[in-house]
Tab-separated table of C-alpha atoms and ligand atoms in Angstrom:
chain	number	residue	atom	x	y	z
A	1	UNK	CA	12.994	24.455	-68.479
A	2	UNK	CA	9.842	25.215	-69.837
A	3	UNK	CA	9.399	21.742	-70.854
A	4	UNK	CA	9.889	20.353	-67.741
A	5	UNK	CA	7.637	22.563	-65.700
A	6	UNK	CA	4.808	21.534	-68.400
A	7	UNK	CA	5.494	18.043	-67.644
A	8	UNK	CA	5.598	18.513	-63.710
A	9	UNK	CA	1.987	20.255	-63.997
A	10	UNK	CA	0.493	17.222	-65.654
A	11	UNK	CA	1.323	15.072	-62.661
A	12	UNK	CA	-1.700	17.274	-60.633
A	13	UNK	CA	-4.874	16.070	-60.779
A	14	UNK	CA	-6.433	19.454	-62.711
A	15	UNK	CA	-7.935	19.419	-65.873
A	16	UNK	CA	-6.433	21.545	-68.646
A	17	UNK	CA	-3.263	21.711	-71.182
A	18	UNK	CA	-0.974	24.661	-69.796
A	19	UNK	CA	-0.590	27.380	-72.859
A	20	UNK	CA	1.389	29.859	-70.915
A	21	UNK	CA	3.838	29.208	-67.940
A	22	UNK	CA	5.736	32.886	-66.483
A	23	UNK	CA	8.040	32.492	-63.824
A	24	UNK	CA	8.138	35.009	-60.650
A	25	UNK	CA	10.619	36.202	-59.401
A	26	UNK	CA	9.690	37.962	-55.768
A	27	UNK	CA	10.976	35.162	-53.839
A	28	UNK	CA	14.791	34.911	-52.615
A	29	UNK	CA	14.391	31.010	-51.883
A	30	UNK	CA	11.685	28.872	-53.823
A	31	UNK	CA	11.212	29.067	-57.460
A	32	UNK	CA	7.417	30.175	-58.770
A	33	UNK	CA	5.845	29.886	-62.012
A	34	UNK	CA	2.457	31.231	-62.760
A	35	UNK	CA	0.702	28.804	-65.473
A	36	UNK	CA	-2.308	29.377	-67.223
A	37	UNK	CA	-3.934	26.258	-68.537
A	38	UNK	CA	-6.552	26.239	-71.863
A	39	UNK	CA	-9.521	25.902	-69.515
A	40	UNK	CA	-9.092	28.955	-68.541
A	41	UNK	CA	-8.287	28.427	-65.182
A	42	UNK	CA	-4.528	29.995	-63.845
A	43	UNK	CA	-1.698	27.903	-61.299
A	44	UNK	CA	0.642	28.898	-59.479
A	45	UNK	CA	3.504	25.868	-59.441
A	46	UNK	CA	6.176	25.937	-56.936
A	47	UNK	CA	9.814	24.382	-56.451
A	48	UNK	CA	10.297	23.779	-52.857
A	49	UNK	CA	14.373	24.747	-52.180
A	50	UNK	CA	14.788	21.507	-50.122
A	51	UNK	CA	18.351	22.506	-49.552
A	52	UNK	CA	16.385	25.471	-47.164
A	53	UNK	CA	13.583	23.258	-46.159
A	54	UNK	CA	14.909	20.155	-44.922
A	55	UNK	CA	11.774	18.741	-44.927
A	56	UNK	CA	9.454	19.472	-48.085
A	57	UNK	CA	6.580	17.243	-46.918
A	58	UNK	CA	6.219	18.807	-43.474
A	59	UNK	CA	6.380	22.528	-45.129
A	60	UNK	CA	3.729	21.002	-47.400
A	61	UNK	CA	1.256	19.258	-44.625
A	62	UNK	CA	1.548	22.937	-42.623
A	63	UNK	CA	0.700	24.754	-45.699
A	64	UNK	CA	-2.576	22.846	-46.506
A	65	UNK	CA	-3.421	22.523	-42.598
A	66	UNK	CA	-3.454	26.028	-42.462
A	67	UNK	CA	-4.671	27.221	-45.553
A	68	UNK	CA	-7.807	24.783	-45.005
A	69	UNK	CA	-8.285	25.957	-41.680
A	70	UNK	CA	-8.476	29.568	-43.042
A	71	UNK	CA	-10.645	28.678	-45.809
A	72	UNK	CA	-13.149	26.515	-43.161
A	73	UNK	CA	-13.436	29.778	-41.149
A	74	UNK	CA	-14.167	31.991	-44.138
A	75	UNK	CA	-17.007	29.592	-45.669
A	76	UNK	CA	-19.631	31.151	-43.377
A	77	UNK	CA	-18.673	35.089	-44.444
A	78	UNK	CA	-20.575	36.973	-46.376
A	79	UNK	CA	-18.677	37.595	-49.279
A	80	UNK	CA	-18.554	37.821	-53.072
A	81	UNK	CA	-14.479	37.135	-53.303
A	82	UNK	CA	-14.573	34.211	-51.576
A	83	UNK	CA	-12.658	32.013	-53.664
A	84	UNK	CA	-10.131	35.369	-54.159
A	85	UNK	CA	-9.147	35.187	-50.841
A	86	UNK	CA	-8.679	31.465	-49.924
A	87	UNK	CA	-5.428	29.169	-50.757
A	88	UNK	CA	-6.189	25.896	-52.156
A	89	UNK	CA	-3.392	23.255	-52.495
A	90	UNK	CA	-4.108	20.369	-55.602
A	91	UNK	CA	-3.212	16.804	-55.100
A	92	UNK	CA	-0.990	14.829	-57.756
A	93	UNK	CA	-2.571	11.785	-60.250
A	94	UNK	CA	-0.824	9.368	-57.844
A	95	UNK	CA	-1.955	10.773	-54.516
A	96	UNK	CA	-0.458	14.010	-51.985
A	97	UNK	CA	0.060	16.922	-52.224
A	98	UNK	CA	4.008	16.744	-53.715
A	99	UNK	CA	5.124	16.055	-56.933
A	100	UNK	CA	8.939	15.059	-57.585
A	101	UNK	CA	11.072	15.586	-60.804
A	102	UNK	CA	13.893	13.460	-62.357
A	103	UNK	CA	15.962	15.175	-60.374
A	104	UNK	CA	14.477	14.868	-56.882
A	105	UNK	CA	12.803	18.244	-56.687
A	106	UNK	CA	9.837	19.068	-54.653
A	107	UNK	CA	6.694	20.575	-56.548
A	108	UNK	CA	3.252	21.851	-54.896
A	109	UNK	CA	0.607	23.357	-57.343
A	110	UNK	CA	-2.383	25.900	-55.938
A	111	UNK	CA	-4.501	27.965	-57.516
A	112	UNK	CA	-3.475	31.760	-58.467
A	113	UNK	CA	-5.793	34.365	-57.637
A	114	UNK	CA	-6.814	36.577	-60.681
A	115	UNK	CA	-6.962	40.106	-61.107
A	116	UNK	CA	-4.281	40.525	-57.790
A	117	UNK	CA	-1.132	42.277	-57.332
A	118	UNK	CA	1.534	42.346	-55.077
A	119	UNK	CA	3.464	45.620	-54.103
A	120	UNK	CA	7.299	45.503	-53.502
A	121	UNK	CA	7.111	49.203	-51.460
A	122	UNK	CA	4.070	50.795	-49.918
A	123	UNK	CA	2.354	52.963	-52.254
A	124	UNK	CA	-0.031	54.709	-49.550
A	125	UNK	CA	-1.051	54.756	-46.185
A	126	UNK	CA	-4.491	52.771	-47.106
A	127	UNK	CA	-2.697	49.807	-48.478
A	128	UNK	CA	-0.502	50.120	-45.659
A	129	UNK	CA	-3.759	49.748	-43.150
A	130	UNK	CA	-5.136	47.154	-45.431
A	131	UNK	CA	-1.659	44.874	-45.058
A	132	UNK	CA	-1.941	45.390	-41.000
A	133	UNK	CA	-5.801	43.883	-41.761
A	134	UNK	CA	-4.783	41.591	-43.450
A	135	UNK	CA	-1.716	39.943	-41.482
A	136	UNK	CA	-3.552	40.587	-38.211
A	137	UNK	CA	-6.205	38.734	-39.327
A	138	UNK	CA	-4.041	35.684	-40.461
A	139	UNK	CA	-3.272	35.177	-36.567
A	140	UNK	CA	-6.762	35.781	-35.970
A	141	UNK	CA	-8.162	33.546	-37.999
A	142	UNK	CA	-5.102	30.661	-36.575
A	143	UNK	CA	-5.157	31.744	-33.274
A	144	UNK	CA	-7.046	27.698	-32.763
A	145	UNK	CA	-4.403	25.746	-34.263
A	146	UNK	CA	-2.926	24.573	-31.748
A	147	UNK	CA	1.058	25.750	-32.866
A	148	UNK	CA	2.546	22.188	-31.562
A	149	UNK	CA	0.851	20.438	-33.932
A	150	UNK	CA	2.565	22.389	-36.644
A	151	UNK	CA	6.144	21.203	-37.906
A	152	UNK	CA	8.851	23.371	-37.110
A	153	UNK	CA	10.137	23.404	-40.910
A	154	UNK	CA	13.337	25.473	-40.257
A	155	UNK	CA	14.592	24.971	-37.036
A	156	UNK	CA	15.000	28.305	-34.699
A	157	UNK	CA	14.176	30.375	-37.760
A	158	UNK	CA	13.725	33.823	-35.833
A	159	UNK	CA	16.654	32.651	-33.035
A	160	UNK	CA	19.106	35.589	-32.780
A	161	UNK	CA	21.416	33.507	-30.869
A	162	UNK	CA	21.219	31.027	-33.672
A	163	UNK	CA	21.657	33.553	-36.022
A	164	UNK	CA	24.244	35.092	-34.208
A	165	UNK	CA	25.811	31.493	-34.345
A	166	UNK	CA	25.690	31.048	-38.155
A	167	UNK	CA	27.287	34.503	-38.377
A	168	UNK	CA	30.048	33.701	-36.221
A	169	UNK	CA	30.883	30.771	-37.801
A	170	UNK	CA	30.723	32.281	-41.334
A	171	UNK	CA	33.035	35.005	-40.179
A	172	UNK	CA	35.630	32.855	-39.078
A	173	UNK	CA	35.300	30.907	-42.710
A	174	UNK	CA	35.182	34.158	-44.910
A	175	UNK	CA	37.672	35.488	-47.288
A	176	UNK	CA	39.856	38.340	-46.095
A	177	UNK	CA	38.543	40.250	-48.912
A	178	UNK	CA	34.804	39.763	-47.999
A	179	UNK	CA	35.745	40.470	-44.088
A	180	UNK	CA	36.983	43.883	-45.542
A	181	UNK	CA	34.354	44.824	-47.489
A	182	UNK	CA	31.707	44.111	-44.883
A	183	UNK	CA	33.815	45.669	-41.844
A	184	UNK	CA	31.527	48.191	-41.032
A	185	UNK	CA	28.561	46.334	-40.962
A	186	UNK	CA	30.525	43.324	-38.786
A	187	UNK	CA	31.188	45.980	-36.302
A	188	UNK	CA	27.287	47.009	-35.716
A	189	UNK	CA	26.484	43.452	-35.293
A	190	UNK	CA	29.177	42.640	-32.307
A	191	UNK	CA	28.033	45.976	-30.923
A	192	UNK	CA	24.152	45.483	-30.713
A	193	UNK	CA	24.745	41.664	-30.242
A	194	UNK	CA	23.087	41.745	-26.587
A	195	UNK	CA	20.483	44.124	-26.849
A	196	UNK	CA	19.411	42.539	-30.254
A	197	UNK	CA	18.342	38.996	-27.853
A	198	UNK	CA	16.153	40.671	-26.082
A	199	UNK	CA	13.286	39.286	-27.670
A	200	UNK	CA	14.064	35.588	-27.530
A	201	UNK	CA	14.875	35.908	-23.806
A	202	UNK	CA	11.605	36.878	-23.283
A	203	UNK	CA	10.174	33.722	-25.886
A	204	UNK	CA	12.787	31.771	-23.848
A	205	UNK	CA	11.216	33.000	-20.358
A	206	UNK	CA	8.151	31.536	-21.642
A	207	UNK	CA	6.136	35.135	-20.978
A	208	UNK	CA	4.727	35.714	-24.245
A	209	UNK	CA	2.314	32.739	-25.438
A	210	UNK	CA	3.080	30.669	-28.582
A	211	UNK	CA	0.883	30.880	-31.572
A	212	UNK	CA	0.812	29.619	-35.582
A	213	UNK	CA	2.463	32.562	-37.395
A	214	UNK	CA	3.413	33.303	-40.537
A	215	UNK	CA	6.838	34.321	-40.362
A	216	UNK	CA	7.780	36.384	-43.582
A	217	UNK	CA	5.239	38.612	-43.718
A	218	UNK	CA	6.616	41.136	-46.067
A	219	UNK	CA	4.392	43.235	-47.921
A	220	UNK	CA	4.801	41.441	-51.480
A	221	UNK	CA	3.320	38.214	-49.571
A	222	UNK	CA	-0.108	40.484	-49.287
A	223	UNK	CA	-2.045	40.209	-52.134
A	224	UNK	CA	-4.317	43.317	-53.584
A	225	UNK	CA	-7.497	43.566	-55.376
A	226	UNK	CA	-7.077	46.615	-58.028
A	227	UNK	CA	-8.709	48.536	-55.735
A	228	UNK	CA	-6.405	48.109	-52.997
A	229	UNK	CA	-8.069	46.118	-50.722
A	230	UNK	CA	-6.148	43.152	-49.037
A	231	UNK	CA	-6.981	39.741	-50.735
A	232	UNK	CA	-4.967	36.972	-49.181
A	233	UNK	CA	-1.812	36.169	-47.802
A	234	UNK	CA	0.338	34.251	-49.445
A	235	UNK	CA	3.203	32.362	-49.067
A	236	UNK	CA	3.085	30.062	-46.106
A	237	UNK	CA	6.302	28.213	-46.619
A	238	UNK	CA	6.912	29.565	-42.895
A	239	UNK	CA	4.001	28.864	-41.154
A	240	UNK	CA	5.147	27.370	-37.998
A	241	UNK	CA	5.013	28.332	-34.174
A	242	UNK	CA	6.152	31.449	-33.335
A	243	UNK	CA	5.242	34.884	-31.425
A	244	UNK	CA	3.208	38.052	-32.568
A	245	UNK	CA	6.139	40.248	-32.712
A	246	UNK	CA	8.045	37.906	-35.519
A	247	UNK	CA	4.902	38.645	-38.224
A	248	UNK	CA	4.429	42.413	-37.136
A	249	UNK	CA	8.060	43.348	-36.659
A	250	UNK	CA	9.215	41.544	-40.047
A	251	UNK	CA	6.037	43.215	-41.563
A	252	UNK	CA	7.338	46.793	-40.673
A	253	UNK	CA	10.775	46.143	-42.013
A	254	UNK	CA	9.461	46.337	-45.991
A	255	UNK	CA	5.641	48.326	-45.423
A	256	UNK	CA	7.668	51.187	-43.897
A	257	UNK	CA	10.620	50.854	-45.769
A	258	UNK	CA	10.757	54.166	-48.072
A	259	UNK	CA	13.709	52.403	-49.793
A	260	UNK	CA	13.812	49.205	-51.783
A	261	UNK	CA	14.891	45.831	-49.384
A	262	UNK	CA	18.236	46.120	-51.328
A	263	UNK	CA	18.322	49.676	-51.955
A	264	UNK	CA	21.984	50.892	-52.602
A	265	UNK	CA	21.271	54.478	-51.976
A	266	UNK	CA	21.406	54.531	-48.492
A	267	UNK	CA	19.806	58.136	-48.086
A	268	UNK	CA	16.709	56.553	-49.866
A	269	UNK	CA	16.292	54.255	-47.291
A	270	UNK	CA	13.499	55.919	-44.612
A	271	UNK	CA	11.236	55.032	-42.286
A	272	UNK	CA	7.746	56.651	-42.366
A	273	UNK	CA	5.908	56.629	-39.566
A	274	UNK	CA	2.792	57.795	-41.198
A	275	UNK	CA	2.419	54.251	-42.656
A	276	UNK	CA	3.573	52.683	-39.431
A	277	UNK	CA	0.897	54.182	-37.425
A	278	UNK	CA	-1.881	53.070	-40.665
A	279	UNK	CA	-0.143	49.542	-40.436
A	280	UNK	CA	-0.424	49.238	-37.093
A	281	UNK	CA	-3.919	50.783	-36.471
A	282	UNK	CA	-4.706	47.665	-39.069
A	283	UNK	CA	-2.995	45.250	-37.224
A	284	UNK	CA	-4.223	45.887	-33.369
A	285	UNK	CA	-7.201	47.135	-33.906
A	286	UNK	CA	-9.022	46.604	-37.158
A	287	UNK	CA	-7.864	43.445	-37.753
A	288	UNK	CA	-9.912	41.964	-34.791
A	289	UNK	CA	-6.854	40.156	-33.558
A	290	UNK	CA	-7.162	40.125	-29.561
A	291	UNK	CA	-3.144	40.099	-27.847
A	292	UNK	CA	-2.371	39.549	-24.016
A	293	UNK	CA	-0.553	42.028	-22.288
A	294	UNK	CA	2.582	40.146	-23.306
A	295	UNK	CA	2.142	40.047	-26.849
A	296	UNK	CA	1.175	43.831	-26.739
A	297	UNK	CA	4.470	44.565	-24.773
A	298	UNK	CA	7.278	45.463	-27.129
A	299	UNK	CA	6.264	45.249	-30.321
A	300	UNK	CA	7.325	48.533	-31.646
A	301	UNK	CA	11.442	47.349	-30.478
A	302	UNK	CA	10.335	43.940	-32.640
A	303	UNK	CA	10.636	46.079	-35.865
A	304	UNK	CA	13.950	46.702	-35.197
A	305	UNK	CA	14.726	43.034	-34.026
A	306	UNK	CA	13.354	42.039	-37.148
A	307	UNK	CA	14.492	44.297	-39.498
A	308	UNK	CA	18.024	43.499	-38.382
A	309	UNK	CA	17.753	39.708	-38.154
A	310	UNK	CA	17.422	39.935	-41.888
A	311	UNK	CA	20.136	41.709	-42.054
A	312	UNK	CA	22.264	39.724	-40.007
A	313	UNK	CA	21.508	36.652	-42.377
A	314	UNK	CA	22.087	38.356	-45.383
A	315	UNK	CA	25.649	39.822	-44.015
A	316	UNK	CA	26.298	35.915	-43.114
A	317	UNK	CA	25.174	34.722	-46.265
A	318	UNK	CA	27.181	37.553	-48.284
A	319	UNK	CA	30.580	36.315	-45.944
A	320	UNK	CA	29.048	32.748	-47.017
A	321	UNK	CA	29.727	33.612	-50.308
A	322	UNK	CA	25.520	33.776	-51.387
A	323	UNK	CA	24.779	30.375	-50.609
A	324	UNK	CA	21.209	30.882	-49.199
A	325	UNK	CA	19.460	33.984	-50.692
A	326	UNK	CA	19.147	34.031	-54.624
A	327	UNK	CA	21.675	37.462	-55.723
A	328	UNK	CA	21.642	39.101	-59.024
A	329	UNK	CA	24.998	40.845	-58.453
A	330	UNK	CA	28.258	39.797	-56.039
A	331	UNK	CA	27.466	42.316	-53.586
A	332	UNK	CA	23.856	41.658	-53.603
A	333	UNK	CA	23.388	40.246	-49.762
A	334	UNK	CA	26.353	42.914	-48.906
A	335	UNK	CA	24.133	45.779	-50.002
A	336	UNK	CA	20.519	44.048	-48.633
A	337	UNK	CA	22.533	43.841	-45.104
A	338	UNK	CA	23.371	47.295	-45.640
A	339	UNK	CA	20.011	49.172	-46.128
A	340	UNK	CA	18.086	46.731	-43.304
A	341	UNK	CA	20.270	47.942	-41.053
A	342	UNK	CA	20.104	51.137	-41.911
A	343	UNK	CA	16.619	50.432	-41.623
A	344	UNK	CA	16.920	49.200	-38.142
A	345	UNK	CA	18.813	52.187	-37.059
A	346	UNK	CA	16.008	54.553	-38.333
A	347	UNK	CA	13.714	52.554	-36.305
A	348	UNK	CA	15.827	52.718	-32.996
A	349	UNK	CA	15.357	56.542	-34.072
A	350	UNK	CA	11.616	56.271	-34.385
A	351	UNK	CA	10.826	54.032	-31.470
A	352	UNK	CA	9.521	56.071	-29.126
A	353	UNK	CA	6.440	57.396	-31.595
A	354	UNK	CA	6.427	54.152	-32.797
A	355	UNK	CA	5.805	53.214	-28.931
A	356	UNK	CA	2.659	55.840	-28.639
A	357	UNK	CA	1.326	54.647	-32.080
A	358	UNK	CA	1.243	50.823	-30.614
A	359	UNK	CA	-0.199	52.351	-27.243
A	360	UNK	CA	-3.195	54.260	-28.949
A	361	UNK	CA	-4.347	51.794	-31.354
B	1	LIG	C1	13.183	34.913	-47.860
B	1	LIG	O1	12.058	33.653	-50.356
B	1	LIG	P1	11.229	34.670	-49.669
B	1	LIG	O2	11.333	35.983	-50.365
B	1	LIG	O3	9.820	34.229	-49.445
B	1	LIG	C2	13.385	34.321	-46.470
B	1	LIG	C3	12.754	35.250	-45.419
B	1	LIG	C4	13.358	36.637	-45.525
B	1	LIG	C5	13.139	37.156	-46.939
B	1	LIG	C6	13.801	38.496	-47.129
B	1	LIG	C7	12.773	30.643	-45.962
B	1	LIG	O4	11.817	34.891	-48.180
B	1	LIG	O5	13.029	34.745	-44.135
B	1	LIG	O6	12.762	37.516	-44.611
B	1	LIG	O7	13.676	36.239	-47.910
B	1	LIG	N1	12.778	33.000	-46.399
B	1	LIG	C8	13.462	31.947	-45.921
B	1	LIG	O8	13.250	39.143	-48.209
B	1	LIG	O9	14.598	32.038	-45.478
B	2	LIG	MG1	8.817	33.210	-47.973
């Protein structure tokens, strides 16, 4: 393994013998190694699941559209981190952006940003405010790419009905034993079926405008000085058109998530609205993102959308038997699909604070 990734790194055009390659494991889909190289300088190398994205060279050309874009906007800021907060994507020896392996895999190297860390749970309040900053101002700063010009990498990613599809299909293919064991959670899903595409028959109406978003902006794809202030964010694997609510509803479902994404302890699992209101505060107002009146409209009831969208993939990839999200255990997507929607139902709970908070800021 180690080998290989060595040899896949010295198909970029950077200088430097890597001494040190550790992977990460945060991600449910790619594979990510950091790699420090003898010049001192750090990497991060990716594997591209191309089994997920269909199309590695158009996630690529979005990624480096949009992280260029970003940096061209920051170059005339006044600031000392500059290069901390930027994304920059190296090309191979033999041209683009990709590299392949013997065995047909997709690579993309960029630089790592030193002295950063990513948080799995909310710590605080402030790095709550600081993540709403931060993934506010990635729509800010893309609100002029024009979203048509993007790929659409994964097809009707944030589609319930399409979602709703894929469950009903894997349902009708799933062992009797796996049916069983996820009864209660097949039940909520048939129940809140209607009310849960609400959302996309508004996107389908055509009333809320179409922008580049992110589309998995969960906390650990924020990335933190020491001193908790929001860096960069990361992983744009996603970055395709979408709607405000998918990046600030799927960004509530982990910052105000008490509990762990796959907590098992469902009584851990919590919603705190403290950090929603400091999220949110840095998201509408301090990020110096400007919405319509349509984008503003319902984006406290998009937390819950998103929250359970999740979960309503992970249920139809547990009755797949785990064929899409990487699990460390057999009832790993069975227990994620558990606590998001728990999750969701403490936000149905919540939602009318949650409505004020979006209101006042
Ligand atoms: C996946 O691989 P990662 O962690 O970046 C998934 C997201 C989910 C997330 C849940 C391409 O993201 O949609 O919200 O897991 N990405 C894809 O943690 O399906
Ligand atoms: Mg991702």
């Amino acid at each position: 393994m180690e080998f290989d990734i060595k040899n896949v790194f010295k198909c970029f055009a950077v200088e430097g013998v890597p001494y040190e390659t550790v992977p990460i494991k945060s991600g449910h889909i790619n594979q990510t190694f950091l790699i420090r190289s003898d010049t001192g300088d750090a990497y991060i190398l990716q594997r591209i699941n191309h089994t997920v994205f269909r199309n590695p060279e158009a996630v690529i050309g979005n990624k480096i559209r949009v992280a260029a874009h970003i940096a061209e906007k920051r170059k005339g800021l006044p600031d000392d981190k500059l290069d901390r907060r930027i994304l920059r994507f190296f090309e191979t020896r033999s041209g683009g952006h990709i590299q392949r392996d013997q065995d047909g895999n997709y690579w993309n190297l960029l630089n790592y940003i030193e002295d950063s860390r990513v948080y799995l749970k909310t710590p605080n309040a402030k790095v709550a405010h600081e993540a709403g900053k931060a993934l506010g101002g990635f729509l800010r700063d893309t609100e002029d790419i024009d979203p048509t010009t993007l790929v659409e990498t994964i097809p009707r990613f944030h589609s319930m009905s399409f979602r709703y599809s894929q469950f009903d299909e894997a349902l009708e293919n799933a062992s009797e034993e796996r049916v069983e064991m996820a009864s209660g959670l097949i039940e909520t899903a048939h129940d809140v079926r209607d009310e849960m595409q609400s959302l996309e028959r508004r996107v389908a109406e055509g009333v809320i405008p179409v922008r580049t978003t992110h589309n998995d902006t969960k906390i650990s794809n924020v990335l933190f000085s020491e001193d908790d202030k929001a860096l960069c964010v990361i992983d744009l694997d996603t970055v395709m058109p979408g709607v405000v609510h998918y990046d600030f509803g799927d960004a509530v479902r982990t910052i105000c998530n008490q509990g762990e994404e796959d907590e098992q302890d469902l009584s851990k699992v919590g919603f705190d609205l403290e950090y929603f209101e400091a999220f949110a505060r840095g998201f509408l107002s301090d990020s110096g993102l400007h919405l319509s009146e349509s984008e503003s409209e319902g984006l406290a009831f998009s937390s819950r959308v998103m929250t359970f969208i999740v979960g309503l993939r992970m249920l139809t990839d547990f009755l797949n038997n785990d064929i899409y999200f990487d699990t460390q255990y057999d009832t790993h997507n069975l227990v994620r699909a558990r606590s998001q929607f728990r999750l969701a139902e403490l936000i149905d709970e919540n939602l009318e604070r949650m409505e004020k908070i979006v209101a006042k800021a």
